[in-house]
Short mmCIF file of C-alpha atoms in Angstrom, two decimals:
data_model
loop_
_atom_site.label_atom_id
_atom_site.label_comp_id
_atom_site.label_asym_id
_atom_site.label_seq_id
_atom_site.Cartn_x
_atom_site.Cartn_y
_atom_site.Cartn_z
CA MET R 1 209.47 168.02 26.02
CA SER R 2 210.54 164.36 26.95
CA SER R 3 207.72 161.83 26.76
CA GLY R 4 206.11 160.48 29.79
CA PHE R 5 203.27 160.85 32.53
CA GLU R 6 203.11 163.88 34.64
CA VAL R 7 201.78 162.71 38.17
CA ILE R 8 198.89 165.14 39.05
CA LYS R 9 197.62 163.12 41.61
CA ALA R 10 199.96 160.22 43.17
CA GLY R 11 197.36 158.43 45.17
CA ALA R 12 198.20 157.63 48.73
CA PHE R 13 200.29 154.35 48.21
CA THR R 14 201.74 154.00 44.45
CA LEU R 15 204.95 152.32 43.90
CA ILE R 16 207.01 151.15 41.21
CA GLU R 17 207.57 147.49 41.04
CA ASP R 18 209.13 144.72 38.76
CA LYS R 19 209.69 141.04 39.57
CA GLY R 20 211.99 142.05 42.59
CA ARG R 21 215.52 142.42 43.82
CA PHE R 22 217.29 138.99 43.80
CA SER R 23 220.72 137.91 45.31
CA PHE R 24 221.23 140.32 47.82
CA MET R 25 219.32 138.37 50.48
CA ASN R 26 222.65 137.30 52.14
CA ILE R 27 223.43 141.03 53.19
CA GLY R 28 219.93 141.59 54.28
CA VAL R 29 218.28 143.17 51.20
CA THR R 30 214.77 141.87 50.79
CA ASN R 31 213.22 140.71 47.34
CA SER R 32 210.56 143.20 47.13
CA GLY R 33 208.48 143.20 43.85
CA PHE R 34 205.06 143.17 42.75
CA LEU R 35 202.72 141.39 45.03
CA ASP R 36 200.33 139.89 42.68
CA GLU R 37 202.49 138.55 40.02
CA PHE R 38 199.55 137.04 38.00
CA ALA R 39 198.14 140.69 37.56
CA ALA R 40 201.30 142.42 37.08
CA LEU R 41 202.81 139.77 34.34
CA LYS R 42 199.16 139.92 32.67
CA ALA R 43 199.64 143.63 32.45
CA HIS R 44 202.92 143.02 30.62
CA LYS R 45 201.73 140.17 28.53
CA ILE R 46 198.78 142.40 27.00
CA LEU R 47 201.42 144.96 25.86
CA ASN R 48 203.86 142.29 24.79
CA ASN R 49 206.46 143.87 27.24
CA SER R 50 209.35 141.91 28.42
CA TYR R 51 208.45 140.36 31.99
CA ASP R 52 211.55 142.15 33.49
CA CYS R 53 209.84 145.65 32.95
CA ASN R 54 208.29 147.68 35.81
CA LEU R 55 205.17 149.06 36.36
CA LEU R 56 202.98 151.03 38.88
CA GLU R 57 201.20 149.08 41.96
CA ILE R 58 198.43 151.37 43.19
CA THR R 59 197.02 150.31 46.33
CA PHE R 60 194.77 153.14 47.20
CA ALA R 61 192.65 155.06 44.33
CA GLY R 62 193.03 158.77 43.83
CA ILE R 63 195.71 158.48 41.09
CA LYS R 64 195.74 160.98 38.11
CA LEU R 65 198.22 160.99 35.20
CA LYS R 66 198.66 163.29 32.38
CA ALA R 67 200.47 161.83 29.23
CA THR R 68 202.92 164.21 27.50
CA ALA R 69 203.02 161.78 24.26
CA ASN R 70 201.59 158.89 22.58
CA THR R 71 201.72 155.47 24.52
CA ILE R 72 199.78 152.28 25.17
CA VAL R 73 198.94 151.30 28.66
CA SER R 74 197.42 148.30 30.21
CA ILE R 75 195.47 148.14 33.61
CA THR R 76 195.15 144.82 35.45
CA GLY R 77 194.40 143.60 39.07
CA ALA R 78 191.77 145.10 41.27
CA LYS R 79 188.39 145.98 39.89
CA CYS R 80 188.15 149.71 39.79
CA GLU R 81 186.83 152.73 38.38
CA PHE R 82 189.31 153.90 35.62
CA LYS R 83 188.70 156.52 33.59
CA ILE R 84 190.54 158.18 30.24
CA ASN R 85 189.60 161.73 29.89
CA SER R 86 186.72 161.27 32.24
CA ILE R 87 185.27 158.58 30.32
CA GLU R 88 184.87 155.12 32.24
CA LYS R 89 186.93 152.28 30.88
CA SER R 90 187.31 148.72 31.58
CA THR R 91 190.47 146.84 32.84
CA TRP R 92 192.83 143.88 31.65
CA GLN R 93 192.90 145.35 28.20
CA SER R 94 195.03 147.79 26.38
CA TYR R 95 194.25 151.60 25.79
CA ASN R 96 196.13 153.63 23.17
CA ILE R 97 196.89 156.98 25.06
CA LYS R 98 197.45 160.23 23.01
CA LYS R 99 199.32 163.36 24.17
CA ASP R 100 197.49 165.41 26.68
CA ASP R 101 195.08 162.46 27.66
CA ILE R 102 194.29 162.19 31.34
CA LEU R 103 194.24 158.60 33.18
CA GLU R 104 192.54 158.41 36.57
CA ILE R 105 191.69 155.78 38.97
CA THR R 106 188.89 157.02 41.16
CA LYS R 107 187.92 154.27 43.16
CA ILE R 108 189.04 150.57 44.09
CA LEU R 109 185.81 148.35 44.02
CA LYS R 110 186.98 144.87 44.71
CA GLY R 111 190.49 143.48 45.49
CA GLN R 112 193.12 145.57 46.66
CA ARG R 113 195.97 146.44 44.33
CA VAL R 114 195.78 147.74 40.57
CA TYR R 115 198.62 147.41 38.14
CA LEU R 116 199.22 149.96 35.36
CA ALA R 117 201.86 149.03 32.73
CA VAL R 118 203.22 151.14 29.82
CA LYS R 119 204.53 149.80 26.75
CA ASP R 120 207.99 148.97 27.17
CA GLY R 121 208.01 150.18 31.06
CA PHE R 122 209.13 153.48 32.51
CA THR R 123 212.58 154.28 31.64
CA ILE R 124 214.22 154.93 34.96
CA THR R 125 217.24 153.26 36.27
CA LYS R 126 217.47 150.16 38.30
CA GLU R 127 219.14 150.01 41.76
CA LEU R 128 220.59 146.74 42.67
CA GLY R 129 219.22 145.02 39.60
CA SER R 130 215.80 146.07 40.07
CA TYR R 131 213.43 149.01 39.65
CA SER R 132 211.41 147.91 42.92
CA THR R 133 210.54 150.19 45.55
CA THR R 134 211.54 149.02 48.81
CA LEU R 135 210.33 151.82 51.32
CA LYS R 136 212.08 150.37 54.19
CA GLU R 137 215.41 150.12 52.66
CA GLN R 138 214.99 153.34 50.41
CA LEU R 139 215.78 151.32 47.39
CA GLY R 140 214.65 151.50 43.87
CA ALA R 141 212.74 154.01 41.86
CA PHE R 142 212.57 157.54 43.38
CA GLU R 143 214.91 156.43 45.99
CA GLY R 144 212.73 154.04 47.61
CA ARG R 145 209.64 156.42 48.32
CA VAL R 146 206.18 156.26 47.30
CA LEU R 147 205.14 158.29 44.06
CA LYS R 148 204.19 161.74 45.01
CA ASN R 149 202.34 164.77 43.18
CA GLY R 150 204.52 166.35 40.69
CA ASP R 151 206.66 163.22 39.85
CA TYR R 152 207.42 162.45 36.42
CA LEU R 153 207.24 159.17 34.84
CA PRO R 154 209.12 158.87 31.68
CA PHE R 155 208.48 156.24 28.69
CA SER R 156 209.50 155.99 25.10
CA GLU R 157 206.89 157.35 22.87
CA GLN R 158 204.84 154.92 20.67
CA LYS R 159 204.15 155.16 17.22
CA ASN R 160 202.28 152.06 16.68
CA PHE R 161 198.93 151.23 18.24
CA LEU R 162 197.79 147.79 19.97
CA LYS R 163 194.45 146.57 20.76
CA LYS R 164 194.32 143.53 22.98
CA ARG R 165 192.06 142.44 25.73
CA LEU R 166 192.00 139.47 28.05
CA LYS R 167 189.13 137.09 27.60
CA LYS R 168 186.61 137.32 30.56
CA GLU R 169 187.29 133.64 31.45
CA TYR R 170 190.92 134.48 32.23
CA ILE R 171 189.93 137.35 34.44
CA PRO R 172 190.09 136.51 38.33
CA GLU R 173 187.20 137.46 40.27
CA TYR R 174 188.17 138.56 43.61
CA LYS R 175 186.01 136.76 46.41
CA ASP R 176 185.74 137.51 50.16
CA GLU R 177 187.03 134.00 50.98
CA LEU R 178 190.24 132.45 49.79
CA VAL R 179 191.94 128.80 50.26
CA LEU R 180 195.76 128.82 50.38
CA ARG R 181 197.71 125.76 49.59
CA VAL R 182 200.28 125.11 52.06
CA VAL R 183 203.69 122.97 51.66
CA LEU R 184 204.52 121.81 55.12
CA SER R 185 208.08 122.86 55.94
CA TYR R 186 210.56 124.22 58.28
CA GLN R 187 209.70 123.52 61.86
CA GLN R 188 206.44 121.43 60.81
CA ASN R 189 207.60 118.52 62.99
CA SER R 190 207.32 120.83 66.14
CA PHE R 191 203.57 121.10 65.63
CA SER R 192 201.75 118.07 66.79
CA PHE R 193 198.96 116.38 64.80
CA LYS R 194 196.30 117.91 66.97
CA GLU R 195 197.99 121.73 66.25
CA LYS R 196 198.08 120.95 62.72
CA GLU R 197 194.41 119.45 62.35
CA LYS R 198 193.32 122.87 63.99
CA PHE R 199 195.30 124.76 61.66
CA PHE R 200 193.91 123.25 58.64
CA ASN R 201 190.40 123.19 59.97
CA SER R 202 190.07 126.77 60.93
CA ILE R 203 189.01 129.89 59.32
CA TYR R 204 191.18 132.75 59.83
CA THR R 205 190.30 136.49 59.43
CA ILE R 206 192.82 138.85 57.55
CA THR R 207 193.58 141.60 60.24
CA PRO R 208 194.51 145.37 59.31
CA ASP R 209 198.09 144.40 59.54
CA LEU R 210 198.32 143.41 55.83
CA ASN R 211 201.07 144.93 53.95
CA ARG R 212 203.95 144.27 51.55
CA MET R 213 205.98 142.51 54.40
CA ALA R 214 203.63 140.21 55.82
CA CYS R 215 199.77 139.37 56.34
CA LYS R 216 198.77 138.87 60.03
CA LEU R 217 195.71 136.63 60.78
CA SER R 218 193.40 136.08 63.59
CA GLY R 219 191.57 133.12 64.48
CA GLU R 220 192.43 129.77 66.07
CA SER R 221 195.76 130.02 68.21
CA ILE R 222 198.46 127.17 67.00
CA LYS R 223 201.07 126.11 69.30
CA SER R 224 204.57 124.77 68.53
CA GLU R 225 206.41 122.78 70.87
CA LEU R 226 209.29 125.00 70.18
CA ASN R 227 209.59 128.48 72.14
CA GLY R 228 211.50 130.18 69.48
CA ILE R 229 214.20 129.25 67.18
CA ILE R 230 217.53 130.27 66.14
CA SER R 231 217.12 133.01 63.14
CA GLU R 232 217.11 131.57 59.83
CA GLY R 233 216.18 132.73 56.08
CA ILE R 234 212.72 133.09 55.46
CA ALA R 235 211.08 131.94 52.25
CA PHE R 236 208.43 133.73 50.42
CA GLY R 237 205.07 132.63 51.76
CA ALA R 238 206.65 131.44 55.14
CA ILE R 239 204.04 130.98 57.84
CA GLN R 240 205.35 131.73 61.16
CA ILE R 241 203.63 131.21 64.37
CA PRO R 242 204.71 133.69 67.28
CA LYS R 243 203.91 133.13 71.00
CA ASP R 244 200.35 134.36 70.74
CA GLY R 245 199.68 131.45 68.02
CA GLN R 246 198.18 133.68 65.43
CA PRO R 247 200.07 132.89 62.03
CA ILE R 248 201.80 135.31 59.90
CA ILE R 249 202.39 134.80 56.27
CA LEU R 250 205.38 136.63 55.09
CA LEU R 251 205.42 138.22 51.40
CA LYS R 252 207.80 139.70 49.13
CA GLU R 253 209.20 142.55 51.62
CA ARG R 254 209.62 140.22 54.49
CA GLN R 255 212.72 140.60 56.84
CA THR R 256 215.44 138.32 55.58
CA ILE R 257 216.10 136.26 58.48
CA GLY R 258 213.98 135.65 61.72
CA GLY R 259 213.40 133.51 64.38
CA TYR R 260 209.74 132.24 64.81
CA PRO R 261 208.82 128.69 64.30
CA LYS R 262 207.14 128.04 60.90
CA ILE R 263 204.64 125.29 60.04
CA GLY R 264 204.96 125.77 56.56
CA SER R 265 204.78 127.89 53.27
CA VAL R 266 202.01 129.33 51.32
CA LEU R 267 202.56 128.27 47.56
CA SER R 268 203.91 131.55 46.19
CA ILE R 269 201.22 131.45 43.29
CA ASP R 270 198.64 131.51 46.04
CA CYS R 271 200.37 134.54 47.92
CA PHE R 272 199.60 136.52 44.71
CA LYS R 273 195.82 135.73 45.28
CA LEU R 274 196.46 136.98 48.94
CA ALA R 275 197.77 140.29 47.86
CA GLN R 276 194.12 141.01 46.43
CA MET R 277 192.32 140.42 49.74
CA ARG R 278 191.42 142.92 52.23
CA PRO R 279 191.54 142.94 56.15
CA GLY R 280 188.33 141.27 57.46
CA GLN R 281 188.05 138.74 54.61
CA LYS R 282 188.48 135.08 55.37
CA ILE R 283 191.08 132.61 54.41
CA ARG R 284 191.61 128.96 55.09
CA PHE R 285 194.70 126.55 54.70
CA GLU R 286 194.97 123.29 52.67
CA GLU R 287 197.80 121.00 52.56
CA ILE R 288 199.62 120.40 49.18
CA SER R 289 202.72 117.93 48.40
CA ILE R 290 205.89 119.50 47.21
CA SER R 291 205.70 117.74 44.02
CA LEU R 292 202.17 118.87 43.28
CA ALA R 293 203.19 122.20 44.41
CA GLN R 294 205.91 122.56 42.08
CA GLU R 295 203.95 121.09 39.21
CA LYS R 296 201.51 124.20 39.71
CA LEU R 297 204.06 126.51 39.92
CA LYS R 298 205.71 125.59 36.58
CA LYS R 299 202.23 125.67 35.09
CA PHE R 300 201.76 129.27 36.15
CA TYR R 301 204.95 130.61 34.83
CA SER R 302 204.56 128.63 31.67
CA ASN R 303 202.10 131.07 30.66
CA PHE R 304 204.71 133.83 30.98
CA ILE R 305 207.62 132.49 29.07
CA GLN R 306 208.70 134.58 26.14
CA MET P 1 223.68 118.25 57.67
CA ASN P 2 219.98 118.09 57.49
CA ILE P 3 217.96 119.50 54.39
CA GLU P 4 214.29 120.40 54.91
CA ILE P 5 211.74 121.96 52.55
CA ALA P 6 211.35 125.57 53.09
CA SER P 7 208.71 126.51 50.54
CA VAL P 8 207.87 125.39 47.06
CA ASP P 9 210.94 126.54 45.59
CA SER P 10 213.41 126.79 48.40
CA VAL P 11 215.11 124.35 50.95
CA ILE P 12 216.88 124.99 54.23
CA ILE P 13 220.00 123.34 55.01
CA TYR P 14 220.81 122.89 58.88
CA PHE P 15 224.40 122.18 60.30
CA GLY P 16 223.32 121.82 63.79
CA ASP P 17 220.58 123.24 66.42
CA THR P 18 222.75 125.36 68.58
CA ILE P 19 224.61 128.76 68.22
CA THR P 20 228.43 127.61 68.14
CA LYS P 21 231.62 128.43 66.33
CA GLU P 22 231.94 125.08 64.72
CA ASN P 23 228.30 125.26 63.31
CA SER P 24 228.89 128.77 61.97
CA LEU P 25 231.92 127.71 60.23
CA LYS P 26 230.19 124.88 58.59
CA VAL P 27 227.44 127.46 57.38
CA LYS P 28 230.32 129.82 56.08
CA ALA P 29 232.01 126.77 54.29
CA ALA P 30 228.65 125.60 52.67
CA TYR P 31 227.89 129.36 51.46
CA LYS P 32 231.26 129.46 50.01
CA ILE P 33 230.89 126.18 47.99
CA LEU P 34 227.18 127.05 46.93
CA LYS P 35 228.49 130.65 45.94
CA GLU P 36 231.58 129.10 44.05
CA LEU P 37 229.39 126.69 42.04
CA ASN P 38 228.36 129.80 40.16
CA ASN P 39 225.14 128.01 39.23
CA SER P 40 222.45 130.45 37.92
CA ALA P 41 219.57 128.15 39.11
CA LEU P 42 220.36 128.77 42.64
CA ILE P 43 218.92 132.13 43.18
CA GLU P 44 219.17 133.31 46.74
CA ILE P 45 221.64 131.84 49.33
CA VAL P 46 220.94 133.00 52.68
CA PRO P 47 223.28 131.94 55.57
CA SER P 48 222.53 132.26 59.21
CA TYR P 49 223.74 130.99 62.23
CA VAL P 50 223.39 127.43 61.70
CA SER P 51 221.52 127.22 58.46
CA VAL P 52 221.69 128.16 54.78
CA LEU P 53 218.45 128.86 53.00
CA LEU P 54 218.45 128.17 49.37
CA THR P 55 216.01 129.47 46.73
CA TYR P 56 216.11 127.53 43.49
CA ASP P 57 214.47 127.58 39.90
CA THR P 58 211.96 124.80 39.85
CA PHE P 59 212.34 124.79 36.11
CA LYS P 60 215.87 123.59 36.63
CA TYR P 61 215.64 121.36 39.61
CA ASN P 62 212.72 119.87 41.58
CA TYR P 63 212.99 118.92 45.25
CA LYS P 64 214.38 115.58 44.66
CA GLU P 65 217.04 116.98 42.35
CA ILE P 66 218.25 119.91 44.18
CA LYS P 67 218.56 117.65 47.51
CA GLU P 68 220.83 115.31 45.73
CA LEU P 69 222.96 118.19 44.33
CA LEU P 70 223.32 119.53 47.83
CA GLU P 71 224.11 116.08 49.23
CA LYS P 72 226.80 115.92 46.67
CA GLU P 73 228.37 119.27 46.89
CA LEU P 74 228.04 119.58 50.72
CA LYS P 75 229.00 116.16 51.45
CA ASP P 76 232.83 116.65 52.61
CA ILE P 77 232.14 120.03 54.19
CA LYS P 78 235.59 120.51 56.03
CA ILE P 79 235.53 123.31 58.48
CA SER P 80 239.27 123.51 58.46
CA SER P 81 238.95 124.63 54.77
CA ILE P 82 238.00 128.06 56.21
CA ASN P 83 241.11 129.99 57.13
CA GLU P 84 240.76 131.08 60.55
CA GLU P 85 243.41 133.72 60.14
CA SER P 86 240.39 135.60 58.08
CA LYS P 87 242.31 138.24 55.95
CA ASN P 88 239.22 140.48 55.92
CA ILE P 89 239.54 142.05 59.41
CA VAL P 90 237.18 145.09 59.30
CA THR P 91 237.74 147.77 61.83
CA ILE P 92 234.73 150.07 63.11
CA ASP P 93 235.81 153.24 64.98
CA VAL P 94 233.39 153.94 67.85
CA TYR P 95 232.77 156.96 69.65
CA TYR P 96 231.82 155.45 73.02
CA ASP P 97 230.08 158.11 75.39
CA LYS P 98 226.65 158.44 77.28
CA GLU P 99 226.16 161.31 75.01
CA VAL P 100 225.33 158.57 71.93
CA GLY P 101 225.64 155.55 73.98
CA PHE P 102 222.40 155.59 75.78
CA ASP P 103 222.87 152.50 77.88
CA LEU P 104 226.57 152.59 78.43
CA GLU P 105 226.05 153.29 81.89
CA GLU P 106 223.27 151.19 82.50
CA VAL P 107 225.28 148.26 81.12
CA ALA P 108 228.28 149.23 83.23
CA LYS P 109 225.98 149.08 86.45
CA LYS P 110 224.57 145.69 85.49
CA SER P 111 227.85 144.27 85.01
CA ASN P 112 229.51 145.63 88.10
CA LEU P 113 232.13 147.32 85.77
CA SER P 114 233.20 150.89 85.17
CA VAL P 115 232.34 152.56 81.97
CA ASP P 116 236.07 152.60 80.82
CA GLU P 117 236.14 148.64 81.82
CA VAL P 118 232.79 148.16 79.43
CA ILE P 119 234.51 150.22 76.59
CA ALA P 120 237.83 148.22 76.94
CA LEU P 121 235.86 144.93 77.04
CA HIS P 122 233.93 145.62 74.12
CA SER P 123 236.73 146.70 71.93
CA SER P 124 239.27 144.21 72.86
CA LYS P 125 237.69 141.41 71.01
CA LEU P 126 237.81 140.03 67.53
CA TYR P 127 234.20 139.48 66.47
CA ASP P 128 232.91 136.71 64.01
CA VAL P 129 230.05 137.48 61.92
CA TYR P 130 227.28 134.83 62.58
CA ALA P 131 224.43 136.41 60.28
CA ILE P 132 223.52 139.42 58.23
CA GLY P 133 220.05 140.32 57.92
CA PHE P 134 217.02 142.26 59.65
CA LEU P 135 218.32 145.30 57.73
CA PRO P 136 220.68 145.80 54.58
CA GLY P 137 224.13 145.41 56.24
CA PHE P 138 222.91 144.53 59.92
CA ALA P 139 225.62 141.99 60.97
CA TYR P 140 225.13 139.87 64.11
CA LEU P 141 228.44 139.76 65.51
CA ALA P 142 229.62 137.67 68.57
CA SER P 143 230.59 136.64 71.10
CA VAL P 144 230.92 139.54 73.43
CA ASP P 145 232.98 139.08 76.82
CA GLU P 146 230.59 136.94 79.14
CA ARG P 147 230.90 139.98 81.70
CA LEU P 148 229.25 142.20 79.26
CA LYS P 149 226.37 139.94 78.56
CA THR P 150 223.20 142.19 78.94
CA SER P 151 219.66 141.17 78.02
CA ARG P 152 217.65 143.31 75.48
CA LEU P 153 215.52 146.50 76.74
CA GLU P 154 212.20 145.29 78.07
CA THR P 155 210.50 148.14 75.73
CA PRO P 156 212.34 148.55 72.51
CA ARG P 157 213.00 151.96 71.39
CA LYS P 158 210.90 153.34 68.58
CA LYS P 159 214.24 155.07 66.74
CA ILE P 160 217.67 153.81 67.30
CA PRO P 161 219.90 156.43 65.51
CA LYS P 162 221.84 155.10 62.40
CA GLY P 163 225.50 153.83 63.47
CA SER P 164 224.54 153.07 66.99
CA VAL P 165 226.79 150.41 68.34
CA ALA P 166 224.78 147.87 70.66
CA ILE P 167 224.65 144.70 72.43
CA ALA P 168 221.93 142.04 73.43
CA ASP P 169 222.94 138.89 75.11
CA THR P 170 226.48 137.82 73.84
CA GLN P 171 225.96 139.44 70.42
CA THR P 172 226.92 143.06 69.40
CA ALA P 173 225.93 144.86 65.96
CA VAL P 174 225.85 148.44 64.56
CA TYR P 175 222.49 149.55 63.21
CA PRO P 176 223.08 150.59 59.62
CA LYS P 177 220.33 153.09 59.51
CA ASP P 178 217.63 154.66 61.86
CA SER P 179 215.25 151.87 63.27
CA PRO P 180 213.48 150.45 66.10
CA GLY P 181 215.18 148.12 68.32
CA GLY P 182 215.65 146.76 71.61
CA TRP P 183 219.52 146.35 72.10
CA ASN P 184 221.64 147.99 74.64
CA ILE P 185 223.45 151.04 72.98
CA LEU P 186 227.15 151.70 73.75
CA GLY P 187 228.36 154.09 71.30
CA ARG P 188 228.10 155.07 67.64
CA THR P 189 230.07 154.91 64.67
CA ALA P 190 230.20 157.00 61.29
CA PHE P 191 231.18 153.49 59.55
CA LYS P 192 228.80 153.05 56.76
CA LEU P 193 227.60 149.39 56.87
CA PHE P 194 225.53 149.43 53.82
CA ASP P 195 226.90 151.67 51.27
CA LYS P 196 225.39 151.68 47.96
CA SER P 197 228.03 153.29 46.21
CA LEU P 198 230.20 150.15 46.90
CA GLU P 199 230.45 147.41 44.50
CA THR P 200 230.20 144.99 47.51
CA LEU P 201 227.56 147.23 49.08
CA SER P 202 228.76 146.05 52.51
CA LEU P 203 232.12 145.91 53.81
CA ILE P 204 231.26 143.21 56.03
CA THR P 205 230.47 139.86 54.71
CA ILE P 206 229.94 136.54 56.54
CA ASP P 207 233.64 135.87 56.03
CA SER P 208 234.58 138.79 58.01
CA LYS P 209 235.87 139.42 61.32
CA VAL P 210 235.24 142.87 63.31
CA LYS P 211 237.09 144.73 65.67
CA PHE P 212 235.80 147.99 67.37
CA ASN P 213 238.26 150.82 68.06
CA PRO P 214 237.44 153.70 70.51
CA ILE P 215 237.80 157.01 69.18
CA THR P 216 237.21 160.54 70.49
CA LYS P 217 234.32 162.75 69.91
CA GLU P 218 236.50 164.94 67.50
CA GLN P 219 237.45 162.01 65.46
CA PHE P 220 234.08 160.79 65.29
CA LEU P 221 232.60 164.07 64.09
CA SER P 222 235.90 164.51 61.55
CA GLN P 223 234.90 161.37 60.08
CA GLY P 224 231.42 162.76 59.27
CA GLY P 225 229.66 161.16 62.45
CA GLU P 226 226.41 162.71 63.54
CA LEU P 227 225.20 163.45 67.06
#
């Protein structure tokens, strides 16, 4: 029998993701990709994986996998109840998995998304240059659908073992409140000083409309002097302000073009933190200059250069 | 031309603030120039009606540097450089009938035209592609004859069948897959707008021109069309 995981229970929303699908936005194909790049790339780093590898993004608990061969896994992201053969284990470290071992995530305790990587990734085929599942476009692994019971996740069997654990100080703590840094951009000039002041001095609540496409907020209403705009390309993290004045932050699976005024864009590395927030939790915005933002971005990715 | 920050690693280049053929031609010319630079640091180039969004590698260029590069490369955009006699004319066969064109009669009524006149007007024009987006392969085509101008439905439909040919204001488009939408549906095509088996994925690009060709129900079905 080939080596891989038998999916005994898939969980409600488990996807295969990688860094995303690029250079097809011009024909309307979204980027997709793992929402929390910090956790996902760390999962790969723990295994010395290439950063182009794929892994599982698990949004609700209830996943149960059975190994048919030896491998090494790492689990990062949301704080969860993770068990190997019914014994509770901690996350942000590697585990050597033997044939017939059962892996389970039974509860997500803090945060929203768990990442489960195997050594060298799952051996599946890419579609349009990426493994990433995009549900609305039916692209990527398993023809663009969520994982289901009975699926098979092939990997190449590992002979060597590896023990690696992230130092506690590097493990993020998922809090109930988050400050998102914003680069003023796009139609920012159509927002008066007063409106911008309101925007940066308010506390917004994350609504249940939080998914891989976007995060809708509720709180102080912001007005643009523009009614709408001519549809244009939407950047990752762009904050659009529709007529009701409630900001929407656009994430990895956003539409490629759209027509609402935008006050600015959330720094991408802060969107990764947003991916671990839940409805009802609070966020605040803080301005950051483009030069400082670019410095922060480079510093973030410098940790993940091979 | 006006370059603005879009996000930490992207800029947006505006060529005007109204939807005109001239602005659209500038967008297409700029898109072509940027594509032909073949520069791997330019990660996404997203043309739309009057703008091009560009995502770039911040390890290669900072904001100031990318702005300088764009100002240099796009300095002498000539819209005449785009051949108006576009070779890439895509013909889309359409079965126009109330059976699949749910709003055909309503559009005719609102425009004081007969159904046949609506079909004739819609299929007689050669349309420009103004933008592609919303869904993979969804091309915004313009402009439909003034007489056909019909505003979007007040309540969007939850499901518009794949292949539906629709109009909204002066634009027309084909739904590449089942999706919600508020455009007025005139007919249906078996033409694949987004085809994963093709190297180009989409037969329609921003440089294409599109023509609709009325066909019978039998022809539509023989092309693999579904009712």
